[in-house]
Amino acid sequence: VRQFAARYEDFQAAGVELLRVFPSPLEAMLPYSEGSLQAPYPVLCDPRRRAFDAFGVERRWRGLLSREGWRRSMAASKQVAKPKWSDMLRDGIRGLPADFLVGADGRVEKVHYGQHFSDGLPVAAALEWI
């Protein structure tokens, strides 16, 4: 969330609207909507994973075995966001991230399906998509 928020103006300048969806309940996401980590774009909760299932976003335990995933997670925990293990277990740490570029006509133009739990599309790559 923080990385995309830091480059939000670049997305706006390109005419792109951002939206992030997490499989977390509302109380877990409040810091991103009204707290110190507030994002300048909508952050939605999907605890029943309806959007994730509709777009074919996978869940698999082997996604936890990635060294790169754990390296990124540890780096993030040293910064502002300190995820709680109880939240990660509740929200599905075995869930994989996915990023979509949706055109003005509503069609999905580009897709990135993560291979491990922290394999989200880098901001620079998202900007290259547009």
Short mmCIF file of C-alpha atoms in Angstrom, two decimals:
data_model
loop_
_atom_site.label_atom_id
_atom_site.label_comp_id
_atom_site.label_asym_id
_atom_site.label_seq_id
_atom_site.Cartn_x
_atom_site.Cartn_y
_atom_site.Cartn_z
CA VAL A 1 0.00 0.00 0.00
CA ARG A 2 2.75 2.45 0.98
CA GLN A 3 4.75 1.97 -2.22
CA PHE A 4 1.74 2.63 -4.45
CA ALA A 5 0.68 5.56 -2.27
CA ALA A 6 4.11 7.14 -2.68
CA ARG A 7 3.72 7.07 -6.48
CA TYR A 8 0.00 7.83 -6.56
CA GLU A 9 0.51 11.16 -8.34
CA ASP A 10 2.32 9.35 -11.16
CA PHE A 11 -0.70 7.09 -11.67
CA GLN A 12 -3.06 10.07 -11.59
CA ALA A 13 -0.93 11.92 -14.13
CA ALA A 14 -1.30 8.91 -16.44
CA GLY A 15 -5.08 8.92 -15.95
CA VAL A 16 -5.09 5.71 -13.90
CA GLU A 17 -7.20 5.09 -10.82
CA LEU A 18 -5.85 2.70 -8.19
CA LEU A 19 -7.86 0.30 -6.08
CA ARG A 20 -6.45 -2.32 -3.70
CA VAL A 21 -8.43 -5.30 -2.39
CA PHE A 22 -7.35 -7.40 0.58
CA PRO A 23 -8.87 -10.60 2.04
CA SER A 24 -8.96 -8.95 5.44
CA PRO A 25 -11.86 -7.84 7.63
CA LEU A 26 -12.57 -4.15 8.00
CA GLU A 27 -10.95 -3.80 11.43
CA ALA A 28 -7.62 -5.07 10.05
CA MET A 29 -7.68 -2.53 7.22
CA LEU A 30 -8.76 0.59 9.13
CA PRO A 31 -5.19 1.94 9.39
CA TYR A 32 -5.11 2.08 5.57
CA SER A 33 -8.37 4.03 5.33
CA GLU A 34 -8.27 6.38 8.31
CA GLY A 35 -5.06 5.85 10.25
CA SER A 36 -1.43 6.77 9.93
CA LEU A 37 -1.02 4.47 6.90
CA GLN A 38 -3.98 6.00 5.04
CA ALA A 39 -3.84 5.37 1.31
CA PRO A 40 -4.86 8.14 -1.15
CA TYR A 41 -6.93 5.58 -3.08
CA PRO A 42 -9.66 3.10 -2.07
CA VAL A 43 -8.60 0.05 -0.07
CA LEU A 44 -11.35 -2.55 0.03
CA CYS A 45 -11.93 -5.57 2.26
CA ASP A 46 -12.96 -8.94 0.84
CA PRO A 47 -12.81 -11.34 3.80
CA ARG A 48 -14.95 -13.90 1.94
CA ARG A 49 -12.53 -13.73 -1.01
CA ARG A 50 -15.32 -13.25 -3.55
CA ALA A 51 -13.29 -10.96 -5.81
CA PHE A 52 -10.21 -13.16 -5.40
CA ASP A 53 -12.17 -16.25 -6.43
CA ALA A 54 -13.86 -14.44 -9.32
CA PHE A 55 -10.48 -13.42 -10.75
CA GLY A 56 -8.84 -16.81 -10.18
CA VAL A 57 -6.43 -15.66 -7.48
CA GLU A 58 -4.97 -18.80 -5.94
CA ARG A 59 -4.25 -19.93 -2.43
CA ARG A 60 -1.54 -22.50 -1.88
CA TRP A 61 0.67 -23.49 1.00
CA ARG A 62 3.86 -23.72 -1.06
CA GLY A 63 3.63 -19.95 -1.53
CA LEU A 64 4.91 -19.79 2.06
CA LEU A 65 8.17 -21.51 1.13
CA SER A 66 9.66 -18.64 -0.85
CA ARG A 67 12.87 -17.15 0.54
CA GLU A 68 12.16 -13.96 -1.40
CA GLY A 69 8.71 -13.77 0.17
CA TRP A 70 10.11 -14.02 3.69
CA ARG A 71 12.91 -11.54 2.89
CA ARG A 72 10.35 -8.97 1.74
CA SER A 73 8.14 -9.68 4.74
CA MET A 74 11.00 -9.17 7.19
CA ALA A 75 12.05 -5.94 5.46
CA ALA A 76 8.47 -4.62 5.68
CA SER A 77 8.20 -5.54 9.35
CA LYS A 78 11.23 -3.34 10.11
CA GLN A 79 9.41 -0.37 8.64
CA VAL A 80 6.08 1.17 9.58
CA ALA A 81 3.76 -1.77 8.90
CA LYS A 82 4.24 -4.61 11.36
CA PRO A 83 1.89 -7.43 10.39
CA LYS A 84 0.61 -9.58 13.21
CA TRP A 85 0.89 -13.35 12.84
CA SER A 86 -2.69 -13.75 14.01
CA ASP A 87 -3.85 -11.40 11.22
CA MET A 88 -1.76 -13.16 8.61
CA LEU A 89 -3.14 -16.56 9.61
CA ARG A 90 -6.72 -15.26 9.72
CA ASP A 91 -6.46 -13.39 6.41
CA GLY A 92 -4.81 -16.24 4.56
CA ILE A 93 -1.05 -15.90 4.45
CA ARG A 94 -1.09 -18.75 1.96
CA GLY A 95 -3.05 -16.53 -0.42
CA LEU A 96 -1.17 -15.21 -3.41
CA PRO A 97 -1.40 -11.60 -4.60
CA ALA A 98 -2.58 -10.57 -8.04
CA ASP A 99 -2.51 -7.28 -9.90
CA PHE A 100 -4.78 -6.27 -12.77
CA LEU A 101 -4.85 -3.40 -15.26
CA VAL A 102 -8.47 -2.84 -16.25
CA GLY A 103 -9.21 -0.71 -19.29
CA ALA A 104 -11.81 2.04 -19.48
CA ASP A 105 -14.16 -0.46 -21.13
CA GLY A 106 -13.94 -2.79 -18.09
CA ARG A 107 -11.80 -5.46 -19.79
CA VAL A 108 -8.74 -6.83 -18.02
CA GLU A 109 -5.76 -5.70 -20.10
CA LYS A 110 -2.83 -7.12 -18.11
CA VAL A 111 -2.46 -9.52 -15.19
CA HIS A 112 0.27 -10.43 -12.71
CA TYR A 113 -0.40 -13.50 -10.56
CA GLY A 114 2.08 -13.72 -7.69
CA GLN A 115 4.02 -16.92 -7.06
CA HIS A 116 4.44 -16.38 -3.32
CA PHE A 117 2.69 -14.39 -0.60
CA SER A 118 4.64 -11.16 -1.17
CA ASP A 119 4.99 -11.34 -4.97
CA GLY A 120 2.93 -8.30 -5.83
CA LEU A 121 3.63 -6.29 -8.95
CA PRO A 122 6.33 -3.67 -8.29
CA VAL A 123 5.15 -0.10 -8.69
CA ALA A 124 7.63 0.58 -11.51
CA ALA A 125 6.26 -2.39 -13.46
CA ALA A 126 2.67 -1.20 -12.91
CA LEU A 127 3.63 2.20 -14.30
CA GLU A 128 5.25 0.52 -17.32
CA TRP A 129 1.97 -1.28 -18.02
CA ILE A 130 0.31 2.06 -18.72
#
